[in-house]
Short mmCIF file of C-alpha atoms in Angstrom, two decimals:
data_model
loop_
_atom_site.label_atom_id
_atom_site.label_comp_id
_atom_site.label_asym_id
_atom_site.label_seq_id
_atom_site.Cartn_x
_atom_site.Cartn_y
_atom_site.Cartn_z
CA MET A 1 87.00 139.26 105.47
CA THR A 2 89.93 142.61 106.56
CA GLN A 3 93.50 141.15 107.42
CA LEU A 4 92.46 142.29 110.93
CA ASP A 5 89.57 140.04 111.15
CA ARG A 6 91.28 137.00 109.80
CA ILE A 7 94.27 137.67 112.34
CA PHE A 8 92.10 138.30 115.30
CA GLY A 9 89.86 135.78 114.98
CA ASN A 10 89.43 133.42 118.03
CA ALA A 11 92.08 135.13 119.62
CA VAL A 12 92.69 135.52 123.67
CA ASP A 13 94.97 138.29 124.21
CA VAL A 14 96.38 140.46 121.53
CA ILE A 15 99.16 142.68 123.37
CA PRO A 16 99.80 145.54 122.77
CA ARG A 17 96.23 145.63 120.06
CA GLU A 18 96.63 149.03 118.77
CA GLU A 19 100.85 148.73 118.02
CA LEU A 20 99.90 145.37 116.09
CA GLU A 21 97.14 146.97 113.94
CA LYS A 22 99.46 149.58 113.09
CA ARG A 23 101.89 147.33 112.14
CA LEU A 24 99.57 145.27 109.94
CA ASN A 25 98.25 148.16 108.54
CA SER A 26 101.77 149.42 107.78
CA GLY A 27 102.19 147.05 104.31
CA ARG A 28 105.21 145.73 105.88
CA PRO A 29 105.72 141.72 105.63
CA LEU A 30 105.66 140.90 109.79
CA ARG A 31 107.86 138.24 111.08
CA ILE A 32 105.94 135.78 113.29
CA LYS A 33 107.44 133.24 115.50
CA LEU A 34 106.10 130.42 116.69
CA GLY A 35 108.44 128.52 119.03
CA PHE A 36 108.03 124.41 120.59
CA ASP A 37 110.22 122.39 122.39
CA PRO A 38 110.62 119.11 120.85
CA THR A 39 110.16 117.01 123.81
CA ALA A 40 107.66 114.84 122.75
CA PRO A 41 107.61 113.50 118.31
CA ASP A 42 104.41 113.93 117.60
CA ILE A 43 101.72 116.77 117.75
CA HIS A 44 97.83 116.26 117.87
CA LEU A 45 95.00 118.71 117.19
CA GLY A 46 96.03 121.13 120.46
CA HIS A 47 99.18 122.41 118.62
CA ALA A 48 97.16 122.28 115.04
CA VAL A 49 95.17 125.38 116.87
CA VAL A 50 98.09 128.11 116.99
CA LEU A 51 99.65 125.97 113.59
CA LYS A 52 96.54 127.55 111.86
CA LYS A 53 96.82 131.20 113.36
CA LEU A 54 100.63 130.89 112.03
CA ARG A 55 99.10 129.69 108.30
CA GLU A 56 96.45 132.75 108.44
CA PHE A 57 99.58 135.06 108.91
CA GLN A 58 101.52 133.20 106.30
CA ASP A 59 98.76 133.68 103.43
CA LEU A 60 98.52 136.96 104.26
CA GLY A 61 102.55 137.51 103.36
CA HIS A 62 104.08 137.72 106.46
CA THR A 63 107.30 135.63 107.17
CA ALA A 64 105.84 132.30 109.58
CA VAL A 65 109.36 131.61 111.52
CA LEU A 66 109.31 128.03 113.34
CA LEU A 67 111.44 127.86 116.02
CA VAL A 68 112.80 124.65 117.14
CA GLY A 69 114.21 125.07 120.89
CA ASP A 70 116.42 122.27 120.44
CA TYR A 71 118.75 124.00 123.03
CA THR A 72 116.34 124.94 125.42
CA ALA A 73 114.68 121.53 125.44
CA ARG A 74 117.44 120.40 127.16
CA ILE A 75 116.52 122.68 130.00
CA GLY A 76 112.61 121.94 129.89
CA ASP A 77 109.77 124.40 129.85
CA PRO A 78 108.51 124.37 133.65
CA SER A 79 104.78 125.82 131.96
CA GLY A 80 102.06 124.12 133.79
CA ARG A 81 104.40 121.70 135.85
CA SER A 82 104.58 120.69 139.30
CA LYS A 83 107.74 119.19 139.48
CA THR A 84 111.15 119.31 136.75
CA ARG A 85 110.95 118.17 133.51
CA PRO A 86 113.37 115.13 133.08
CA MET A 87 116.20 115.81 130.67
CA LEU A 88 116.16 114.77 126.84
CA THR A 89 118.97 113.32 125.05
CA PRO A 90 120.66 115.02 121.96
CA ASP A 91 119.52 111.74 120.01
CA GLU A 92 116.11 112.24 121.63
CA ILE A 93 115.57 115.83 120.70
CA GLU A 94 116.90 115.15 116.94
CA ALA A 95 114.50 112.69 116.18
CA ASN A 96 111.51 114.58 118.30
CA THR A 97 111.92 117.76 115.55
CA ARG A 98 112.24 115.28 112.38
CA THR A 99 108.56 114.29 113.12
CA TYR A 100 107.38 117.45 114.60
CA LEU A 101 108.30 119.36 111.54
CA ASP A 102 107.17 116.85 109.24
CA GLN A 103 103.92 117.46 111.02
CA ALA A 104 103.77 120.73 111.53
CA HIS A 105 104.17 121.21 107.44
CA LEU A 106 100.84 119.54 107.33
CA ILE A 107 99.64 122.42 108.25
CA LEU A 108 101.96 125.29 107.02
CA ASP A 109 103.60 125.62 103.59
CA ARG A 110 106.91 124.35 103.68
CA GLU A 111 108.33 126.24 101.15
CA ARG A 112 107.39 129.48 102.84
CA THR A 113 108.35 128.37 106.52
CA GLU A 114 111.73 130.26 107.63
CA VAL A 115 112.85 126.96 110.22
CA ARG A 116 115.31 128.05 112.73
CA HIS A 117 117.48 126.16 115.81
CA ASN A 118 117.64 128.47 118.68
CA SER A 119 121.22 126.28 119.39
CA GLU A 120 122.24 128.13 116.63
CA TRP A 121 122.57 131.68 118.71
CA LEU A 122 122.15 129.64 122.36
CA ALA A 123 125.08 127.41 122.16
CA PRO A 124 127.41 130.40 121.67
CA LEU A 125 126.81 132.28 124.53
CA THR A 126 129.53 132.52 126.85
CA LEU A 127 129.33 132.87 131.17
CA ALA A 128 129.45 136.21 130.83
CA ASP A 129 126.48 136.44 128.17
CA ILE A 130 124.24 134.58 130.76
CA ILE A 131 125.21 136.56 133.71
CA GLY A 132 124.53 139.66 131.39
CA LEU A 133 121.02 138.25 130.84
CA THR A 134 120.25 137.74 134.15
CA ARG A 135 120.33 141.05 134.85
CA ALA A 136 117.36 141.91 132.62
CA THR A 137 114.85 140.80 135.55
CA THR A 138 114.53 140.11 138.58
CA VAL A 139 113.92 136.72 140.86
CA ALA A 140 110.42 138.34 142.60
CA ARG A 141 109.40 138.97 139.04
CA ILE A 142 110.08 135.29 138.02
CA LEU A 143 108.09 133.94 140.86
CA GLU A 144 105.41 135.78 139.88
CA ARG A 145 104.88 133.08 137.49
CA ASP A 146 101.92 130.95 138.78
CA ASP A 147 103.47 127.55 138.36
CA PHE A 148 106.67 128.73 140.06
CA SER A 149 104.14 130.68 142.77
CA LYS A 150 102.48 127.69 143.50
CA ARG A 151 105.63 125.49 143.87
CA PHE A 152 107.81 127.88 145.96
CA GLY A 153 104.59 128.21 148.19
CA VAL A 154 104.58 124.31 149.36
CA GLY A 155 108.08 123.87 149.48
CA ASP A 156 108.18 121.88 146.19
CA PRO A 157 111.78 122.37 144.30
CA ILE A 158 112.43 124.93 141.43
CA THR A 159 115.89 124.32 139.91
CA LEU A 160 118.09 127.24 138.99
CA THR A 161 118.26 125.97 135.35
CA GLU A 162 114.19 126.31 135.49
CA LEU A 163 114.70 129.88 136.64
CA LEU A 164 116.69 130.29 133.58
CA TYR A 165 114.22 129.07 131.12
CA PRO A 166 111.94 132.23 130.73
CA LEU A 167 115.01 134.37 129.73
CA VAL A 168 116.58 132.12 127.81
CA GLN A 169 113.59 131.55 125.47
CA ALA A 170 112.62 134.95 125.38
CA TYR A 171 116.56 136.01 124.05
CA ASP A 172 115.07 134.04 121.09
CA SER A 173 112.97 136.49 120.09
CA VAL A 174 116.19 139.03 120.33
CA ALA A 175 118.13 137.04 117.82
CA LEU A 176 115.10 136.69 115.76
CA ASP A 177 113.93 140.25 115.81
CA ALA A 178 110.30 139.04 115.95
CA ASP A 179 107.53 141.05 114.99
CA VAL A 180 104.67 138.69 116.91
CA GLU A 181 104.74 135.80 118.85
CA LEU A 182 102.04 133.50 119.02
CA GLY A 183 101.04 131.14 121.45
CA GLY A 184 98.37 129.18 123.30
CA THR A 185 97.39 131.00 126.44
CA ASP A 186 100.06 128.92 129.02
CA GLN A 187 102.55 130.75 127.32
CA LEU A 188 101.75 134.07 128.06
CA TYR A 189 104.30 134.49 130.57
CA ASN A 190 107.46 133.40 127.90
CA LEU A 191 105.59 135.62 125.69
CA LEU A 192 105.70 139.02 127.52
CA MET A 193 108.74 138.03 128.96
CA GLY A 194 109.98 138.28 125.44
CA ARG A 195 108.70 141.95 124.94
CA HIS A 196 110.50 142.32 128.22
CA ILE A 197 114.10 141.23 127.25
CA MET A 198 113.71 142.66 123.51
CA GLU A 199 113.30 146.08 125.02
CA TYR A 200 116.24 145.30 127.54
CA TYR A 201 118.45 144.12 124.69
CA GLY A 202 117.20 147.77 122.49
CA LYS A 203 114.91 146.26 120.40
CA THR A 204 110.94 147.06 119.32
CA PRO A 205 109.16 144.93 121.87
CA GLN A 206 107.66 141.81 119.94
CA CYS A 207 103.65 142.02 119.80
CA VAL A 208 101.61 138.83 121.78
CA LEU A 209 99.00 136.62 120.40
CA THR A 210 97.34 133.94 122.40
CA MET A 211 95.13 131.31 121.30
CA PRO A 212 92.49 129.12 123.29
CA LEU A 213 93.72 125.58 124.64
CA LEU A 214 92.29 122.73 123.53
CA VAL A 215 90.46 120.68 125.53
CA GLY A 216 90.92 116.75 125.27
CA THR A 217 88.38 114.22 123.93
CA ASP A 218 87.99 113.77 128.04
CA GLY A 219 86.14 117.19 128.00
CA SER A 220 88.09 117.87 131.32
CA ALA A 221 91.67 118.65 130.53
CA LYS A 222 94.03 120.48 127.95
CA MET A 223 94.72 117.70 125.13
CA SER A 224 97.77 116.46 125.79
CA LYS A 225 99.42 113.20 124.68
CA SER A 226 100.29 112.01 128.30
CA LEU A 227 96.91 112.42 129.13
CA GLY A 228 96.12 110.26 126.75
CA ASN A 229 93.28 112.80 125.59
CA TYR A 230 94.71 113.39 121.54
CA ILE A 231 93.38 112.86 118.42
CA GLY A 232 97.23 112.96 116.30
CA LEU A 233 97.83 115.12 113.84
CA THR A 234 98.67 111.54 111.72
CA GLU A 235 96.54 109.29 113.68
CA HIS A 236 94.63 106.96 110.96
CA PRO A 237 91.66 108.04 109.66
CA ARG A 238 89.50 105.61 111.17
CA ASP A 239 90.82 106.28 114.66
CA VAL A 240 90.23 110.21 114.07
CA PHE A 241 86.86 109.82 113.90
CA GLY A 242 86.19 107.28 116.32
CA LYS A 243 88.07 109.90 118.36
CA THR A 244 86.02 112.77 117.33
CA MET A 245 82.39 111.22 117.93
CA SER A 246 83.81 110.37 121.90
CA ILE A 247 84.30 114.63 122.55
CA PRO A 248 81.73 115.39 124.95
CA ASP A 249 78.63 117.60 123.07
CA ASN A 250 79.56 120.79 125.40
CA LEU A 251 82.70 121.06 123.41
CA MET A 252 81.54 121.03 119.99
CA ARG A 253 81.12 125.09 118.94
CA ASP A 254 85.08 125.36 120.78
CA TYR A 255 86.27 122.94 118.35
CA TYR A 256 84.43 124.03 114.77
CA GLU A 257 85.40 127.42 115.61
CA LEU A 258 89.00 126.42 116.61
CA LEU A 259 89.25 123.89 114.04
CA LEU A 260 87.14 123.83 111.03
CA ASP A 261 87.12 127.62 111.11
CA ARG A 262 83.37 127.65 111.03
CA ASP A 263 79.82 127.99 113.03
CA ILE A 264 78.80 124.64 114.66
CA LEU A 265 76.45 122.88 112.51
CA ASP A 266 72.32 123.55 113.07
CA ALA A 267 71.64 119.81 113.79
CA THR A 268 71.45 117.26 116.61
CA PRO A 269 74.24 116.95 118.94
CA VAL A 270 74.84 113.52 117.14
CA GLU A 271 74.80 114.50 113.75
CA GLN A 272 76.49 118.16 114.86
CA LYS A 273 79.84 115.54 115.89
CA ARG A 274 79.40 113.40 113.02
CA GLU A 275 79.70 116.36 110.62
CA LEU A 276 82.89 116.97 113.08
CA ALA A 277 84.16 114.18 112.55
CA ARG A 278 84.28 113.78 108.65
CA GLY A 279 85.67 117.82 108.77
CA LEU A 280 88.25 116.55 110.38
CA VAL A 281 89.10 113.44 108.51
CA ARG A 282 89.13 115.71 105.42
CA VAL A 283 91.44 117.97 106.66
CA LEU A 284 93.82 116.21 107.56
CA HIS A 285 93.43 112.78 105.09
CA GLY A 286 91.76 114.13 102.54
CA ALA A 287 87.94 113.82 101.18
CA ASP A 288 88.49 110.28 99.86
CA THR A 289 89.02 108.71 103.81
CA VAL A 290 85.77 110.10 105.01
CA GLU A 291 83.80 107.46 103.97
CA ASP A 292 85.73 104.53 104.69
CA ALA A 293 86.40 106.15 108.44
CA GLU A 294 82.69 106.87 109.13
CA ALA A 295 81.63 103.19 107.88
CA THR A 296 84.42 101.87 109.68
CA PHE A 297 82.97 103.58 113.07
CA ASP A 298 79.31 102.70 112.52
CA THR A 299 80.56 98.57 112.15
CA VAL A 300 82.54 99.01 115.71
CA ALA A 301 79.91 101.07 117.18
CA LYS A 302 77.76 98.13 116.39
CA ARG A 303 80.52 95.57 118.40
CA GLY A 304 81.22 94.21 115.32
CA ILE A 305 84.93 93.70 113.89
CA PRO A 306 85.71 95.41 110.78
CA GLU A 307 85.77 93.07 107.96
CA ASP A 308 88.73 94.47 106.64
CA ALA A 309 91.09 94.40 109.58
CA PRO A 310 94.27 93.90 108.80
CA GLU A 311 95.76 90.69 109.14
CA VAL A 312 99.05 90.36 111.17
CA THR A 313 101.50 87.53 110.56
CA LEU A 314 102.50 85.83 113.35
CA PRO A 315 106.32 84.94 113.70
CA GLU A 316 107.42 81.58 115.04
CA GLY A 317 107.52 80.05 118.49
CA ASP A 318 106.66 82.61 121.31
CA VAL A 319 106.35 86.52 120.73
CA TRP A 320 106.46 89.29 123.12
CA ILE A 321 103.51 91.27 123.22
CA VAL A 322 105.17 94.46 122.79
CA ASP A 323 106.34 92.93 119.72
CA LEU A 324 102.99 91.80 118.59
CA ILE A 325 101.53 95.19 119.51
CA THR A 326 104.54 96.75 117.44
CA LEU A 327 104.22 94.64 114.71
CA ALA A 328 100.72 95.18 114.04
CA GLY A 329 101.50 98.95 113.43
CA PHE A 330 99.60 100.06 116.64
CA ALA A 331 102.50 101.49 118.56
CA LYS A 332 105.74 103.29 117.07
CA THR A 333 108.27 102.32 119.72
CA ASN A 334 108.01 99.64 122.64
CA GLY A 335 107.59 102.50 124.78
CA GLU A 336 104.11 103.33 123.26
CA ALA A 337 103.21 99.51 123.19
CA ARG A 338 103.97 99.41 126.89
CA ARG A 339 101.58 102.55 127.61
CA LEU A 340 98.46 101.24 125.75
CA ILE A 341 98.67 97.88 127.68
CA LYS A 342 99.46 99.95 131.19
CA GLY A 343 96.39 102.26 130.15
CA GLY A 344 93.96 98.36 129.96
CA GLY A 345 93.50 99.83 125.92
CA VAL A 346 94.80 96.08 125.10
CA ARG A 347 92.91 93.00 124.43
CA ILE A 348 93.54 89.44 122.25
CA GLY A 349 89.95 87.50 121.64
CA GLY A 350 88.57 89.77 123.58
CA GLU A 351 90.53 89.40 126.80
CA PRO A 352 92.73 92.66 128.83
CA VAL A 353 96.53 92.44 128.49
CA VAL A 354 97.82 93.46 131.41
CA ASP A 355 100.86 92.18 132.16
CA GLU A 356 103.64 93.81 129.72
CA LYS A 357 106.31 90.93 130.21
CA VAL A 358 104.59 88.39 128.65
CA SER A 359 104.82 86.27 125.94
CA LEU A 360 102.47 84.34 124.05
CA ASP A 361 102.41 81.02 122.09
CA ALA A 362 101.97 82.58 119.00
CA GLU A 363 100.57 79.04 117.78
CA ALA A 364 98.10 79.45 119.54
CA LEU A 365 96.79 82.91 119.12
CA GLN A 366 96.23 81.84 115.26
CA GLY A 367 92.72 83.01 114.73
CA SER A 368 92.69 85.49 117.42
CA VAL A 369 92.00 88.96 117.57
CA LEU A 370 94.37 91.76 118.39
CA GLN A 371 92.61 94.92 120.03
CA VAL A 372 94.10 98.66 120.71
CA GLY A 373 91.63 100.40 122.21
CA LYS A 374 88.44 101.11 120.82
CA ARG A 375 88.74 100.95 117.26
CA ARG A 376 91.98 99.35 116.17
CA TYR A 377 91.32 95.51 115.30
CA ALA A 378 94.10 93.14 113.55
CA ARG A 379 93.57 89.37 113.00
CA LEU A 380 96.06 87.05 113.71
CA VAL A 381 97.16 84.50 111.39
CA PRO A 382 99.38 81.60 111.12
CA PRO A 383 103.23 82.25 109.47
CA ARG A 384 103.58 81.89 105.42
#
């Protein structure tokens, strides 16, 4: 497979294709930019699609530039949004950045990845600099953006801050001298704005390459943590296997091609799904975890509780249900535990837990089983 075949494989938009071919054939290592705003701590298989493309460039000798939008995260990317994003605190941005980078390097070669933060060049901009940047485009062009035009059409508020976002993020490409910028198809407007702003500042415009949006496990919307239809890169192998087995049959071909880089297995839909689940567990956690993950799925599918379900030692006295979920390791934060309860995914002794404020008698819980979701179980045992 040639370099061009690898680079263009699975891509949706390549703009302009002839220019990118010329740059790739020049023999010069290109600077390939992939930006992310650290608005959430975890990444999932949807993010992996474009990260894998960045790794392909990296393996071909090009420079992978992973851009942390620590400054633009304060604005919030309006792409696909029907309302203004909430503002994040600096501490939230920093914490999200740490976990995001750790997970991104499960796919990228850490030693060969250039990590940059856009606060390096955006924070020092003066008001005069920003006014100069705004002269690069018009309000009419900004409002051509689909999410803005829809909101404007129905009278939903759009802040001036959001209108600035496409310009500010595009300035990143100027600062980085990007040859190519990658993103999902929902980022096409932002990526093309990068070309425009680079030209405005006298730079050679970057080429743009977009990748398909991975549909989530619900089969209807793009994979998203907020929608709960995601498979996280660092989820337990058993959860990866179980969630994969819930993906609709009609998505198998996309998952094989985008995540495993192979043709779909010529087999029954069930075996196609099993092979996909084995492949994803193998990629994310190693071959030695596949057998256990598949065996656990089969056990749970028969409505049994896995024999090796972990034990959680109960504290003395009463225990808050949120604390119990985090104690079991089924949630990293209290907020995540609350979301699990609100989503109806928590049971104790087979009975659903509906009140996130409830505290339970630890003595009465002894011997019960805590279930979170369809595949995670823990046996509750008395203090030792």
